């Protein structure tokens, strides 16, 4: 990361129209998509049995993905901000009088038919004017008020990596497959990077990822395979887990750093973004690696602070970039899914507290990538965690329930207060809103789901929006989403649910299903 910045091959010198390979941006459609809830036959409507509550409840957290897990507040760069109207809501559990605002399905779009056995359509973003959603080989921007299509950006191949993060001026970065290097099942190597403006749909630049190799100068004939993208401070960093990382200046497409092979045999496993850019760096022997977590200068990649990870860990995850919170499982875990030990770290790289949590007591789910953990959120000096599901207080109520708790990041001790989801419901965090938490309470078998705000200081719950409990609306909007197969955003009083994976076999059995569903009060 100490090499001086070099421009990527073919990087543009100025912004212009989308490259010819992508095709023109499609002009606005003359009409808005249907807003009526009179729907064709799609997937079978159903009640909310216990197993569905568990699967859907966990799945809906996916929109927290990277941006909210690594963001200390709604005002941080790279994360949507909460609307002012959210602070005036009243509802159950808040200690205030008055019914909570009732949400409804505002607009939706059905997904195209899957071409392969499964086709990836992950990625969604929101600005004050536009909601954008990735489809199959394209990204479409919708007017966030009416749902009318504003633009469509064609892609030469399917996208293969996205982030919910964006710059302060509404630019985000995606990765898409290389047309020239097909791999298994007809998909390509995830080695192309592009930046586009979310409001206008304009492609700003695109380039191939750098090559890497075993020689000292880093040369080779294989392009970096992108597995995750993190955005912070005008920089987009791409991690590959096994081959090191690279980063670009989002405004210009200039390559800032790329993988290098040195005598110390070090590489970046991946990155977490948001208000800070954090790398997990791995050095030495594969079986006995030396790990460190570094807060980077986004412009140069140079470490601003370094935290040395205990030798007991073979992999660690960044649960929050600012405040810096990391988690891992001693001894390693081949899936990278477990977290039993959590550490808070200050701005100098000094460890503040060690929080030990019983295995599987909390709803924390991680994959191999650095910034993929779902569940933990941090802000206001606290770490917020949902507990794992457990039996209801009342044995007569179907389903399971959980709670939402907090830990002090300075001491590692449990913080006072907790929020109960109530029999049959479950709480899962979506994102931070300043020092507070925005969370989803999944609906019990007989009742409504809710979007709620939990005050970080007091753990008091306020209902921001009551979700519809109509099989023709809300259940159909989310019943097709499976574990980790959806995106979720809550922004300016609206809940955006987007599909991530199209399944050909499901299409053939159940017919068309939702690509996007947008719920709100107005």
XYZ file of C-alpha atoms in Angstrom:
522
model
C 0.000 0.000 0.000
C 3.035 2.272 0.073
C 3.325 2.437 -3.725
C 2.476 5.796 -5.266
C -0.951 5.951 -6.917
C -1.037 4.765 -10.528
C -3.868 5.294 -13.004
C -5.687 2.142 -14.095
C -5.346 1.005 -17.702
C -7.855 2.866 -19.830
C -9.007 5.173 -17.035
C -10.813 8.229 -18.415
C -9.411 11.706 -17.994
C -12.826 13.301 -17.649
C -16.403 12.304 -17.086
C -18.615 11.810 -20.063
C -21.468 9.688 -21.318
C -21.554 6.009 -20.363
C -19.032 3.971 -22.376
C -20.402 2.508 -25.591
C -20.114 -1.013 -24.210
C -22.806 -0.238 -21.692
C -25.284 1.301 -24.098
C -27.170 4.541 -23.566
C -29.065 5.416 -20.437
C -32.688 4.609 -21.175
C -34.954 7.681 -20.967
C -37.770 7.868 -18.441
C -40.788 5.659 -18.898
C -44.016 7.545 -19.552
C -45.933 5.937 -16.726
C -45.286 4.901 -13.167
C -45.311 1.254 -12.105
C -48.542 0.026 -10.572
C -49.278 1.193 -7.064
C -52.424 -0.871 -6.654
C -52.316 -3.848 -4.331
C -54.495 -5.873 -6.702
C -51.854 -8.363 -7.744
C -51.622 -11.257 -10.182
C -51.115 -14.686 -8.786
C -47.647 -14.796 -7.351
C -46.403 -16.800 -4.451
C -48.899 -18.285 -2.073
C -49.879 -15.997 0.773
C -49.259 -17.479 4.181
C -49.440 -16.841 7.890
C -46.293 -16.404 9.964
C -45.324 -19.748 11.543
C -42.305 -19.860 13.817
C -39.834 -21.015 11.193
C -40.897 -18.264 8.817
C -40.420 -15.635 11.478
C -36.891 -16.840 12.048
C -35.896 -17.019 8.379
C -37.528 -13.800 7.236
C -36.545 -11.853 10.315
C -32.888 -12.669 9.869
C -33.062 -12.138 6.123
C -34.427 -8.641 6.406
C -31.294 -7.518 8.185
C -29.276 -7.955 5.001
C -29.672 -4.331 3.995
C -27.451 -3.542 6.938
C -24.903 -5.614 5.048
C -21.850 -3.383 5.040
C -22.949 0.191 5.226
C -24.885 0.051 8.460
C -22.659 -2.406 10.247
C -19.746 -0.061 9.700
C -21.496 3.253 10.158
C -21.534 5.038 13.484
C -24.441 7.279 12.570
C -26.949 8.226 9.940
C -25.064 11.372 9.059
C -21.859 9.516 8.207
C -20.710 9.495 4.604
C -21.849 6.449 2.729
C -25.144 5.898 4.579
C -28.597 7.328 3.995
C -29.820 9.755 6.586
C -33.039 9.477 8.536
C -35.789 11.932 7.746
C -36.739 14.571 10.268
C -40.261 13.215 10.432
C -39.007 10.046 12.067
C -38.284 11.870 15.289
C -41.923 12.838 15.801
C -43.483 9.386 15.574
C -45.468 8.009 18.507
C -46.298 4.416 19.146
C -46.410 1.339 21.305
C -43.516 0.938 23.687
C -42.529 4.604 23.508
C -44.390 5.704 26.609
C -46.365 8.181 24.484
C -50.016 8.304 23.481
C -51.434 7.878 19.998
C -51.416 5.108 17.386
C -48.278 4.504 15.292
C -48.380 5.573 11.634
C -49.655 2.804 9.386
C -47.562 1.857 6.381
C -48.757 0.481 3.063
C -47.272 -0.864 -0.138
C -46.542 2.273 -2.183
C -45.116 0.705 -5.334
C -43.477 -2.472 -6.539
C -41.876 -4.102 -9.565
C -41.891 -7.755 -10.520
C -38.584 -9.494 -11.205
C -37.643 -10.635 -14.698
C -37.475 -14.352 -15.360
C -34.257 -16.025 -14.278
C -31.994 -17.038 -17.169
C -29.702 -19.427 -15.297
C -30.546 -21.664 -12.342
C -29.985 -18.603 -10.176
C -29.240 -15.041 -11.263
C -27.847 -12.380 -8.941
C -29.716 -9.053 -8.780
C -28.210 -7.713 -5.534
C -27.802 -4.015 -4.876
C -30.030 -1.067 -3.980
C -29.402 2.572 -3.086
C -31.444 5.624 -2.078
C -30.954 9.385 -2.337
C -33.384 12.183 -1.549
C -34.846 11.844 -5.056
C -34.099 8.364 -6.394
C -34.323 4.743 -5.338
C -32.046 2.587 -7.517
C -32.147 -1.207 -7.799
C -29.890 -3.669 -9.586
C -31.565 -6.045 -12.000
C -30.159 -8.648 -14.358
C -27.432 -6.837 -16.366
C -28.830 -3.408 -15.519
C -29.541 -0.895 -12.766
C -32.781 1.098 -12.731
C -33.542 4.371 -10.971
C -37.078 5.083 -9.734
C -38.642 8.299 -8.520
C -38.830 7.706 -4.777
C -42.150 9.550 -4.539
C -44.113 7.987 -7.406
C -42.148 4.879 -8.398
C -41.859 6.086 -12.008
C -38.766 4.887 -13.838
C -36.273 7.740 -14.257
C -33.348 5.956 -15.887
C -31.892 2.574 -16.722
C -28.166 1.844 -16.892
C -27.316 -1.263 -18.971
C -24.380 -3.465 -17.926
C -22.486 -5.825 -20.266
C -22.608 -8.660 -17.705
C -24.353 -9.316 -14.359
C -23.106 -7.424 -11.325
C -21.191 -9.620 -8.889
C -20.386 -7.353 -5.922
C -22.071 -4.240 -4.545
C -22.125 -2.077 -1.444
C -24.973 -0.083 0.068
C -22.477 2.696 0.734
C -22.131 5.795 -1.438
C -20.298 9.123 -1.407
C -21.765 12.330 -0.014
C -22.681 13.402 -3.555
C -24.498 10.156 -4.343
C -21.957 8.045 -6.238
C -21.503 4.335 -5.598
C -19.294 1.570 -6.982
C -20.159 -1.912 -8.240
C -18.273 -4.873 -9.675
C -19.454 -6.941 -12.631
C -18.279 -10.060 -14.433
C -15.551 -10.126 -17.073
C -16.998 -11.154 -20.441
C -13.709 -12.693 -21.595
C -13.044 -15.110 -18.755
C -16.009 -17.418 -18.165
C -15.878 -19.740 -15.189
C -18.301 -22.292 -13.750
C -21.946 -22.250 -14.873
C -21.273 -19.576 -17.464
C -20.477 -16.790 -15.016
C -17.428 -14.612 -15.427
C -14.615 -13.577 -13.151
C -15.708 -10.673 -10.936
C -12.960 -8.338 -12.086
C -14.554 -5.176 -13.511
C -15.192 -2.078 -11.397
C -17.481 0.850 -12.230
C -18.791 4.010 -10.546
C -22.166 5.602 -11.284
C -24.271 8.484 -10.031
C -27.350 7.205 -8.192
C -29.484 10.265 -8.961
C -28.766 10.496 -12.702
C -27.778 6.935 -13.609
C -24.658 8.271 -15.331
C -21.677 5.898 -15.569
C -18.624 7.898 -14.467
C -15.858 5.398 -15.180
C -15.102 1.703 -15.412
C -11.943 -0.370 -15.431
C -10.569 -3.858 -14.870
C -9.105 -4.786 -11.505
C -5.285 -4.943 -11.410
C -3.407 -8.166 -12.026
C -1.482 -9.814 -9.248
C 1.234 -12.455 -9.044
C 3.978 -13.960 -6.954
C 6.830 -11.777 -8.191
C 8.150 -8.931 -6.083
C 6.703 -6.273 -8.398
C 3.245 -7.813 -8.211
C 2.989 -8.735 -11.876
C 0.884 -11.656 -13.043
C -1.784 -12.661 -15.501
C -4.770 -13.006 -13.146
C -7.068 -10.103 -12.326
C -8.101 -9.474 -8.738
C -11.374 -11.244 -7.968
C -13.704 -8.844 -6.119
C -15.631 -10.313 -3.169
C -16.576 -7.163 -1.269
C -16.530 -3.397 -1.776
C -16.201 -0.713 0.922
C -16.561 3.054 0.422
C -15.160 5.744 2.701
C -13.866 9.270 2.213
C -14.022 9.249 -1.600
C -12.263 5.879 -1.904
C -13.671 2.528 -2.993
C -11.674 -0.462 -1.734
C -12.214 -3.976 -3.084
C -11.254 -7.043 -1.082
C -10.739 -10.519 -2.486
C -10.050 -12.421 0.772
C -7.260 -14.542 -0.742
C -5.367 -12.293 -3.161
C -5.103 -8.928 -1.443
C -7.012 -5.730 -2.083
C -7.116 -2.714 -4.364
C -8.655 0.751 -4.204
C -9.741 3.562 -6.518
C -10.444 7.268 -6.241
C -14.200 7.384 -6.843
C -14.187 10.811 -8.487
C -11.583 9.968 -11.151
C -11.198 6.187 -11.338
C -7.506 6.514 -10.437
C -5.992 3.345 -8.949
C -4.721 4.139 -5.450
C -3.200 0.794 -4.482
C -3.113 -2.816 -5.599
C -1.894 -6.181 -4.264
C 1.858 -6.551 -3.962
C 4.040 -9.524 -3.107
C 6.762 -8.787 -0.568
C 9.163 -10.653 1.696
C 6.746 -10.334 4.620
C 4.047 -12.198 2.663
C 1.332 -9.748 3.744
C -1.992 -8.952 2.120
C -5.287 -7.247 2.919
C -8.069 -9.749 3.522
C -10.725 -7.124 2.925
C -12.181 -3.809 4.021
C -15.019 -2.181 5.957
C -16.139 1.334 5.092
C -18.522 4.070 6.193
C -17.147 6.861 8.425
C -13.712 5.186 8.375
C -11.857 2.773 6.090
C -10.572 -0.287 7.936
C -8.514 -3.205 6.610
C -7.847 -6.635 8.043
C -4.230 -7.424 7.153
C -2.792 -10.945 7.142
C 0.929 -11.763 7.224
C 3.110 -14.837 7.431
C 2.252 -18.521 7.397
C -1.134 -19.628 6.070
C -1.754 -21.997 8.984
C -0.447 -19.592 11.646
C -1.106 -16.106 10.313
C -0.362 -12.843 12.044
C -3.451 -10.598 11.842
C -3.836 -6.877 12.388
C -6.682 -4.427 11.952
C -5.653 -1.104 10.432
C -7.567 2.148 10.097
C -6.392 3.578 6.764
C -6.033 6.982 5.202
C -8.572 6.529 2.378
C -6.566 8.696 -0.021
C -3.293 6.769 0.295
C -3.999 3.476 2.029
C -1.391 4.264 4.674
C -2.251 3.025 8.207
C -3.417 5.661 10.675
C -3.531 3.116 13.496
C -2.876 -0.608 13.905
C -4.384 -3.095 16.320
C -2.535 -6.382 16.721
C -4.969 -9.311 16.848
C -4.351 -12.163 19.277
C -2.646 -15.214 17.768
C -5.666 -17.264 18.888
C -7.598 -15.977 15.856
C -7.187 -17.060 12.242
C -9.941 -14.762 10.953
C -11.594 -11.603 12.269
C -14.453 -9.376 11.130
C -14.957 -5.640 11.398
C -18.306 -5.132 13.116
C -18.051 -1.323 13.046
C -15.448 0.957 11.476
C -16.062 3.980 13.748
C -16.185 3.267 16.616
C -13.834 0.431 15.709
C -15.233 -2.903 16.858
C -13.949 -6.288 15.697
C -15.092 -9.835 16.353
C -13.812 -13.360 15.903
C -13.842 -16.951 17.034
C -10.660 -18.399 18.629
C -9.146 -21.301 16.781
C -10.684 -20.335 13.492
C -13.864 -21.440 11.804
C -13.832 -22.580 8.182
C -17.104 -20.800 7.397
C -16.065 -17.581 9.119
C -19.556 -17.493 10.610
C -18.951 -17.569 14.347
C -18.222 -14.694 16.708
C -17.622 -15.303 20.410
C -15.125 -12.544 21.269
C -15.598 -8.855 20.512
C -13.011 -6.079 21.003
C -13.467 -2.312 21.011
C -10.432 -0.295 19.867
C -9.697 3.420 20.174
C -8.380 5.775 17.474
C -4.743 4.977 18.326
C -5.155 1.207 18.002
C -5.372 0.604 21.756
C -7.771 -2.060 22.973
C -10.514 -0.641 25.189
C -12.620 -3.635 26.149
C -13.040 -7.348 25.507
C -16.621 -8.622 25.360
C -17.058 -12.372 25.573
C -20.429 -13.633 24.412
C -21.670 -17.220 24.703
C -21.623 -19.073 21.412
C -24.962 -18.783 19.592
C -26.601 -16.713 22.357
C -26.773 -13.670 20.071
C -28.018 -13.307 16.500
C -24.691 -12.596 14.803
C -24.156 -14.028 11.348
C -20.926 -13.625 9.373
C -19.449 -14.933 6.154
C -15.780 -15.063 5.172
C -15.620 -11.453 3.981
C -14.430 -8.802 6.437
C -17.546 -6.596 6.441
C -20.361 -9.136 6.128
C -21.566 -9.632 9.702
C -25.271 -9.087 10.264
C -26.669 -8.142 13.659
C -24.130 -5.980 15.546
C -24.366 -2.172 15.431
C -22.251 0.372 17.314
C -22.584 4.032 18.210
C -22.830 6.395 21.159
C -20.254 4.372 23.083
C -22.317 1.172 22.912
C -22.478 -2.099 21.016
C -26.035 -3.187 20.214
C -26.897 -6.864 19.722
C -30.064 -8.860 19.112
C -30.286 -12.060 21.108
C -30.917 -15.383 19.416
C -34.528 -16.504 19.180
C -35.993 -18.457 22.085
C -39.342 -19.673 23.397
C -42.107 -17.139 24.038
C -43.018 -16.146 27.564
C -46.511 -17.449 26.865
C -46.491 -21.080 25.677
C -49.856 -20.535 23.982
C -48.472 -18.015 21.465
C -47.046 -19.524 18.244
C -43.506 -18.721 17.198
C -40.468 -17.496 19.082
C -39.123 -14.173 20.301
C -35.916 -12.326 21.207
C -34.583 -9.153 22.848
C -32.290 -6.279 21.964
C -29.453 -5.477 24.383
C -26.360 -3.283 24.588
C -22.789 -3.376 25.931
C -20.578 -0.487 27.032
C -17.650 -0.225 24.593
C -15.406 1.401 27.208
C -15.809 -1.317 29.839
C -17.261 -4.310 28.016
C -20.015 -4.549 30.610
C -23.724 -4.974 29.773
C -25.493 -1.621 29.562
C -28.736 -1.041 31.487
C -32.033 -1.727 29.774
C -33.268 -3.970 27.027
C -36.063 -4.043 24.455
C -38.344 -7.072 24.283
C -39.784 -8.038 20.918
C -42.860 -9.541 22.568
C -44.293 -13.027 22.143
C -44.170 -14.159 18.540
C -42.167 -11.168 17.287
C -38.421 -10.673 16.795
C -36.199 -7.597 16.705
C -33.367 -7.204 14.213
C -31.282 -4.039 13.739
C -31.274 -2.298 10.362
C -28.890 0.626 10.913
C -27.711 3.365 13.238
C -29.548 6.706 13.339
C -27.060 8.932 15.150
C -26.635 7.241 18.534
C -29.950 5.408 18.139
C -30.872 2.197 16.355
C -33.409 1.629 13.576
C -34.732 -1.928 13.819
C -37.363 -4.196 12.341
C -39.816 -6.015 14.560
C -41.093 -8.957 12.548
C -44.822 -9.595 12.819
C -46.180 -12.227 15.176
C -48.609 -14.769 13.767
C -51.529 -12.544 14.753
C -50.383 -8.959 14.531
C -48.359 -6.329 12.740
C -44.664 -5.922 12.125
C -43.038 -2.582 12.856
C -40.086 -0.392 12.027
C -38.895 1.031 15.354
C -36.292 3.406 16.713
C -34.457 2.374 19.883
C -32.857 5.235 21.790
C -29.267 4.312 22.537
C -29.146 6.176 25.844
C -32.340 4.785 27.366
C -33.236 1.730 25.218
C -36.722 3.250 24.826
C -38.604 2.056 21.743
C -40.652 4.269 19.425
C -42.674 2.852 16.531
C -41.826 4.702 13.317
C -44.103 2.708 11.038
C -46.576 -0.123 11.537
C -46.341 -2.569 8.673
C -49.449 -3.919 6.973
C -50.635 -7.368 7.974
C -52.382 -8.163 4.699
C -51.545 -11.355 2.856
C -52.064 -9.505 -0.425
C -49.548 -6.829 0.460
C -46.821 -7.269 3.035
C -46.671 -11.055 3.197
C -46.450 -11.301 -0.572
C -43.854 -8.556 -0.572
C -41.438 -10.463 1.656
C -42.456 -14.113 1.675
C -40.210 -14.963 -1.280
C -37.124 -13.545 0.394
C -34.911 -16.188 1.901
C -31.971 -16.082 4.276
C -29.434 -13.503 2.979
C -31.298 -13.295 -0.328
C -32.667 -9.777 -0.015
C -31.610 -6.163 0.451
C -33.248 -3.918 3.005
C -33.103 -0.136 3.380
C -34.982 2.195 5.690
C -34.524 5.777 4.546
C -36.566 8.932 5.168
C -39.578 7.054 6.465
C -39.701 4.360 3.771
C -38.851 0.678 3.886
C -37.265 -0.654 0.680
C -37.120 -4.414 0.194
C -35.243 -5.721 -2.845
C -34.589 -9.235 -4.096
C -30.977 -10.349 -4.404
C -31.311 -13.670 -6.198
C -33.653 -14.866 -8.940
C -34.360 -18.596 -8.899
C -35.433 -20.276 -12.152
C -37.043 -23.265 -10.448
C -39.117 -20.985 -8.200
C -40.234 -18.979 -11.242
C -41.406 -22.125 -12.983
C -43.390 -23.298 -9.949
C -44.814 -20.100 -8.483
C -44.671 -17.572 -11.296
C -43.383 -13.971 -11.093
C -42.329 -12.429 -7.811
C -41.235 -9.054 -6.513
C -37.932 -7.493 -7.490
C -38.665 -4.480 -5.267
C -41.318 -3.533 -2.708
C -41.524 -0.052 -1.209
C -43.566 0.538 1.940
C -44.342 3.847 3.608
C -47.033 6.020 5.167
C -47.419 8.488 2.268
